[in-house]
Amino acid sequence: GSGQVKLQATPAAKDYASGPVKEVSGLRVFTFFFPDERSLTARFVEHGYPPPQFQTTPNGRRAMVLDPENQWVELVVMPGAAPSVYQSMEVGLTVTDLEKSRAFYREFVGLDELPAVDDPVLGVKRYPYRHGTTTVTLWSFGKGLAANTRSAGIQYVVSDVEAVDVKAKAQNVKIDTPLGNFSAGLRTIWLSGPDGITNYFAQILRRAPSTPTR
């Protein structure tokens, strides 16, 4: 789909809290969808990883695995689904203040709120918020969790980052990195959601056409 997963080196990554999804708040899970369990499992084995242990759920066969940097990845096998399903991805956030986080992604970020669904694997309700082929999903296991709010975050490409800056200041959203030019072609602002999860808004700047010289 139109979503991307970007990897970057984080020198302090090993200092951040890690552990089961239920025990640490932050961006905890990337979810991808596949049509065939056998070929997916074969790829894991081929590359030296343990075969995923799938569970049958009402919404497909699911498995949770760890990538080489201990980031959780959810694999969902749904044979015969529409092609758009396999082009989509989900980003799962463990939050401690569910209502504040729901309001943030619904009203500040402006994602489409979908009906909540039961998650038989995690044992909680999922609260999904969609934009295009990407869905941000919230769940909560209460307060008092260790927090990892910096080893992963969410980036949005926007057409007017100045408007995001104005809105953030008007609504007292915490600004981590103020509005500014990240590079010659990118203007950004970095914000924290209610649980401190990084939400990074970027506007691609159009270059002025060059003037021919003689």
Short mmCIF file of C-alpha atoms in Angstrom, two decimals:
data_model
loop_
_atom_site.label_atom_id
_atom_site.label_comp_id
_atom_site.label_asym_id
_atom_site.label_seq_id
_atom_site.Cartn_x
_atom_site.Cartn_y
_atom_site.Cartn_z
CA GLY A 1 0.00 0.00 0.00
CA SER A 2 1.01 3.63 0.47
CA GLY A 3 2.44 3.14 3.98
CA GLN A 4 6.14 2.69 4.65
CA VAL A 5 8.24 1.22 7.43
CA LYS A 6 11.47 3.20 7.79
CA LEU A 7 14.48 1.81 9.66
CA GLN A 8 17.12 3.96 11.32
CA ALA A 9 20.00 3.40 13.71
CA THR A 10 19.26 4.63 17.24
CA PRO A 11 22.42 4.64 19.39
CA ALA A 12 20.47 4.58 22.68
CA ALA A 13 17.96 1.93 21.58
CA LYS A 14 19.20 -0.65 24.09
CA ASP A 15 18.44 1.79 26.93
CA TYR A 16 14.72 1.81 26.12
CA ALA A 17 12.30 -0.49 27.89
CA SER A 18 11.39 -3.68 26.05
CA GLY A 19 9.30 -6.71 26.80
CA PRO A 20 5.84 -8.16 26.16
CA VAL A 21 3.24 -5.91 24.51
CA LYS A 22 1.19 -5.90 27.73
CA GLU A 23 4.07 -4.63 29.87
CA VAL A 24 5.50 -1.65 27.97
CA SER A 25 3.72 1.39 26.53
CA GLY A 26 4.66 2.95 23.20
CA LEU A 27 4.60 1.89 19.55
CA ARG A 28 4.70 -1.84 20.13
CA VAL A 29 3.53 -3.78 17.05
CA PHE A 30 3.69 -3.66 13.25
CA THR A 31 0.98 -5.81 11.64
CA PHE A 32 1.21 -7.21 8.10
CA PHE A 33 -1.28 -9.36 6.17
CA PHE A 34 -0.54 -12.38 3.98
CA PRO A 35 -2.53 -14.85 1.82
CA ASP A 36 -0.57 -18.05 2.53
CA GLU A 37 0.75 -19.39 5.86
CA ARG A 38 2.94 -22.12 4.38
CA SER A 39 5.02 -19.83 2.16
CA LEU A 40 5.34 -17.23 4.92
CA THR A 41 6.57 -19.83 7.39
CA ALA A 42 9.01 -21.18 4.79
CA ARG A 43 10.55 -17.70 4.39
CA PHE A 44 11.17 -17.48 8.14
CA VAL A 45 12.88 -20.87 8.19
CA GLU A 46 14.88 -20.07 5.05
CA HIS A 47 16.34 -16.98 6.73
CA GLY A 48 17.16 -18.76 9.99
CA TYR A 49 14.25 -17.59 12.14
CA PRO A 50 11.99 -19.85 14.20
CA PRO A 51 8.72 -20.70 12.44
CA PRO A 52 5.88 -18.43 13.62
CA GLN A 53 3.41 -20.04 16.01
CA PHE A 54 -0.01 -19.17 14.56
CA GLN A 55 -3.28 -19.10 16.46
CA THR A 56 -6.71 -19.34 14.89
CA THR A 57 -8.85 -16.25 15.57
CA PRO A 58 -12.12 -14.93 14.10
CA ASN A 59 -10.03 -12.57 11.95
CA GLY A 60 -7.49 -14.94 10.45
CA ARG A 61 -4.54 -16.98 11.69
CA ARG A 62 -2.24 -14.75 13.76
CA ALA A 63 1.30 -14.99 15.12
CA MET A 64 3.48 -12.58 17.10
CA VAL A 65 7.22 -12.60 16.38
CA LEU A 66 10.22 -10.44 17.30
CA ASP A 67 12.45 -8.84 14.69
CA PRO A 68 16.27 -8.71 15.20
CA GLU A 69 15.92 -5.51 17.29
CA ASN A 70 13.15 -6.94 19.51
CA GLN A 71 10.36 -4.98 17.81
CA TRP A 72 7.12 -6.97 17.83
CA VAL A 73 5.64 -7.91 14.47
CA GLU A 74 2.18 -9.43 14.05
CA LEU A 75 1.60 -11.73 11.07
CA VAL A 76 -1.99 -12.22 9.94
CA VAL A 77 -2.84 -14.90 7.36
CA MET A 78 -6.16 -14.36 5.58
CA PRO A 79 -6.45 -16.60 2.48
CA GLY A 80 -8.70 -15.30 -0.28
CA ALA A 81 -8.99 -11.74 1.06
CA ALA A 82 -9.30 -8.72 -1.23
CA PRO A 83 -5.96 -7.50 -2.65
CA SER A 84 -6.35 -4.28 -0.65
CA VAL A 85 -6.02 -6.30 2.58
CA TYR A 86 -2.51 -7.47 1.66
CA GLN A 87 -1.53 -3.89 0.74
CA SER A 88 -2.48 -2.59 4.18
CA MET A 89 -0.56 -2.44 7.45
CA GLU A 90 -1.35 -1.60 11.06
CA VAL A 91 0.66 0.13 13.76
CA GLY A 92 -0.28 -1.02 17.28
CA LEU A 93 0.16 1.30 20.26
CA THR A 94 0.02 0.28 23.91
CA VAL A 95 -1.31 3.34 25.76
CA THR A 96 -2.04 4.01 29.42
CA ASP A 97 -4.69 6.71 28.95
CA LEU A 98 -7.01 5.22 26.36
CA GLU A 99 -9.57 8.04 26.18
CA LYS A 100 -6.96 10.80 25.77
CA SER A 101 -5.16 8.79 23.10
CA ARG A 102 -8.41 8.04 21.25
CA ALA A 103 -9.26 11.74 21.19
CA PHE A 104 -5.76 12.64 20.01
CA TYR A 105 -5.76 10.33 16.97
CA ARG A 106 -9.40 11.02 16.15
CA GLU A 107 -9.60 14.77 16.68
CA PHE A 108 -6.08 16.17 16.50
CA VAL A 109 -4.48 13.89 13.92
CA GLY A 110 -7.84 13.46 12.15
CA LEU A 111 -7.80 9.73 11.42
CA ASP A 112 -11.06 7.92 10.68
CA GLU A 113 -12.27 6.10 13.80
CA LEU A 114 -13.45 2.56 13.08
CA PRO A 115 -15.53 0.32 15.37
CA ALA A 116 -13.65 -1.29 18.25
CA VAL A 117 -12.97 -5.02 17.94
CA ASP A 118 -12.08 -7.75 20.43
CA ASP A 119 -8.52 -9.06 20.28
CA PRO A 120 -8.47 -12.70 21.42
CA VAL A 121 -4.66 -12.84 21.31
CA LEU A 122 -4.01 -9.82 23.57
CA GLY A 123 -7.25 -10.17 25.50
CA VAL A 124 -8.34 -6.53 25.07
CA LYS A 125 -10.32 -4.37 22.68
CA ARG A 126 -8.55 -2.79 19.72
CA TYR A 127 -9.49 0.78 18.78
CA PRO A 128 -8.53 1.32 15.11
CA TYR A 129 -7.97 4.67 13.34
CA ARG A 130 -7.42 4.52 9.60
CA HIS A 131 -5.78 6.72 7.01
CA GLY A 132 -5.59 5.18 3.55
CA THR A 133 -3.93 1.76 3.71
CA THR A 134 -2.49 2.35 7.19
CA THR A 135 -4.36 1.84 10.47
CA VAL A 136 -3.19 3.10 13.86
CA THR A 137 -4.61 0.76 16.52
CA LEU A 138 -4.78 1.54 20.23
CA TRP A 139 -5.13 -0.83 23.18
CA SER A 140 -4.52 -0.47 26.89
CA PHE A 141 -3.54 -2.67 29.82
CA GLY A 142 -3.86 0.08 32.42
CA LYS A 143 -1.43 2.50 33.99
CA GLY A 144 1.95 2.04 35.63
CA LEU A 145 3.68 0.39 32.66
CA ALA A 146 7.29 0.90 31.70
CA ALA A 147 7.45 3.29 28.73
CA ASN A 148 9.29 3.08 25.42
CA THR A 149 8.21 6.17 23.50
CA ARG A 150 11.35 6.87 21.47
CA SER A 151 12.57 3.73 19.70
CA ALA A 152 9.70 3.97 17.17
CA GLY A 153 7.24 6.63 16.05
CA ILE A 154 4.66 7.56 13.43
CA GLN A 155 5.36 9.88 10.50
CA TYR A 156 2.67 11.73 8.55
CA VAL A 157 3.33 13.46 5.25
CA VAL A 158 1.18 16.61 5.20
CA SER A 159 0.55 19.49 2.83
CA ASP A 160 0.68 22.27 5.47
CA VAL A 161 2.97 21.65 8.43
CA GLU A 162 2.52 25.27 9.56
CA ALA A 163 -1.13 24.48 10.28
CA VAL A 164 -0.06 21.51 12.43
CA ASP A 165 2.18 23.83 14.44
CA VAL A 166 -0.66 26.32 15.02
CA LYS A 167 -3.08 23.55 16.00
CA ALA A 168 -0.58 21.93 18.39
CA LYS A 169 0.03 25.21 20.20
CA ALA A 170 -3.70 25.99 20.40
CA GLN A 171 -4.45 22.56 21.91
CA ASN A 172 -1.38 22.38 24.18
CA VAL A 173 0.04 19.32 22.46
CA LYS A 174 3.61 18.72 23.58
CA ILE A 175 6.15 19.79 20.94
CA ASP A 176 9.34 17.70 21.03
CA THR A 177 11.12 19.38 18.12
CA PRO A 178 9.77 22.78 16.99
CA LEU A 179 8.75 23.61 13.46
CA GLY A 180 11.79 23.93 11.22
CA ASN A 181 13.56 22.75 8.10
CA PHE A 182 14.80 19.20 8.58
CA SER A 183 16.65 19.40 5.29
CA ALA A 184 16.57 21.48 2.12
CA GLY A 185 13.44 19.68 0.96
CA LEU A 186 11.61 18.87 4.21
CA ARG A 187 9.90 21.02 6.86
CA THR A 188 8.88 19.18 10.02
CA ILE A 189 7.45 19.32 13.52
CA TRP A 190 7.75 16.52 16.09
CA LEU A 191 4.96 16.09 18.64
CA SER A 192 4.19 13.73 21.52
CA GLY A 193 0.85 11.99 21.87
CA PRO A 194 -0.77 11.70 25.32
CA ASP A 195 1.49 8.74 26.18
CA GLY A 196 4.63 10.40 24.82
CA ILE A 197 4.64 8.48 21.53
CA THR A 198 6.41 10.40 18.77
CA ASN A 199 4.15 11.77 16.02
CA TYR A 200 6.25 13.40 13.33
CA PHE A 201 4.65 15.63 10.67
CA ALA A 202 6.60 16.39 7.50
CA GLN A 203 5.89 18.65 4.54
CA ILE A 204 7.84 18.10 1.34
CA LEU A 205 8.93 21.50 0.06
CA ARG A 206 8.66 22.20 -3.61
CA ARG A 207 11.79 23.47 -5.21
CA ALA A 208 11.56 26.68 -7.16
CA PRO A 209 12.29 26.17 -10.86
CA SER A 210 15.82 27.06 -11.73
CA THR A 211 16.46 30.09 -13.95
CA PRO A 212 18.52 29.35 -17.04
CA THR A 213 21.82 31.23 -17.15
CA ARG A 214 23.74 32.37 -20.15
#
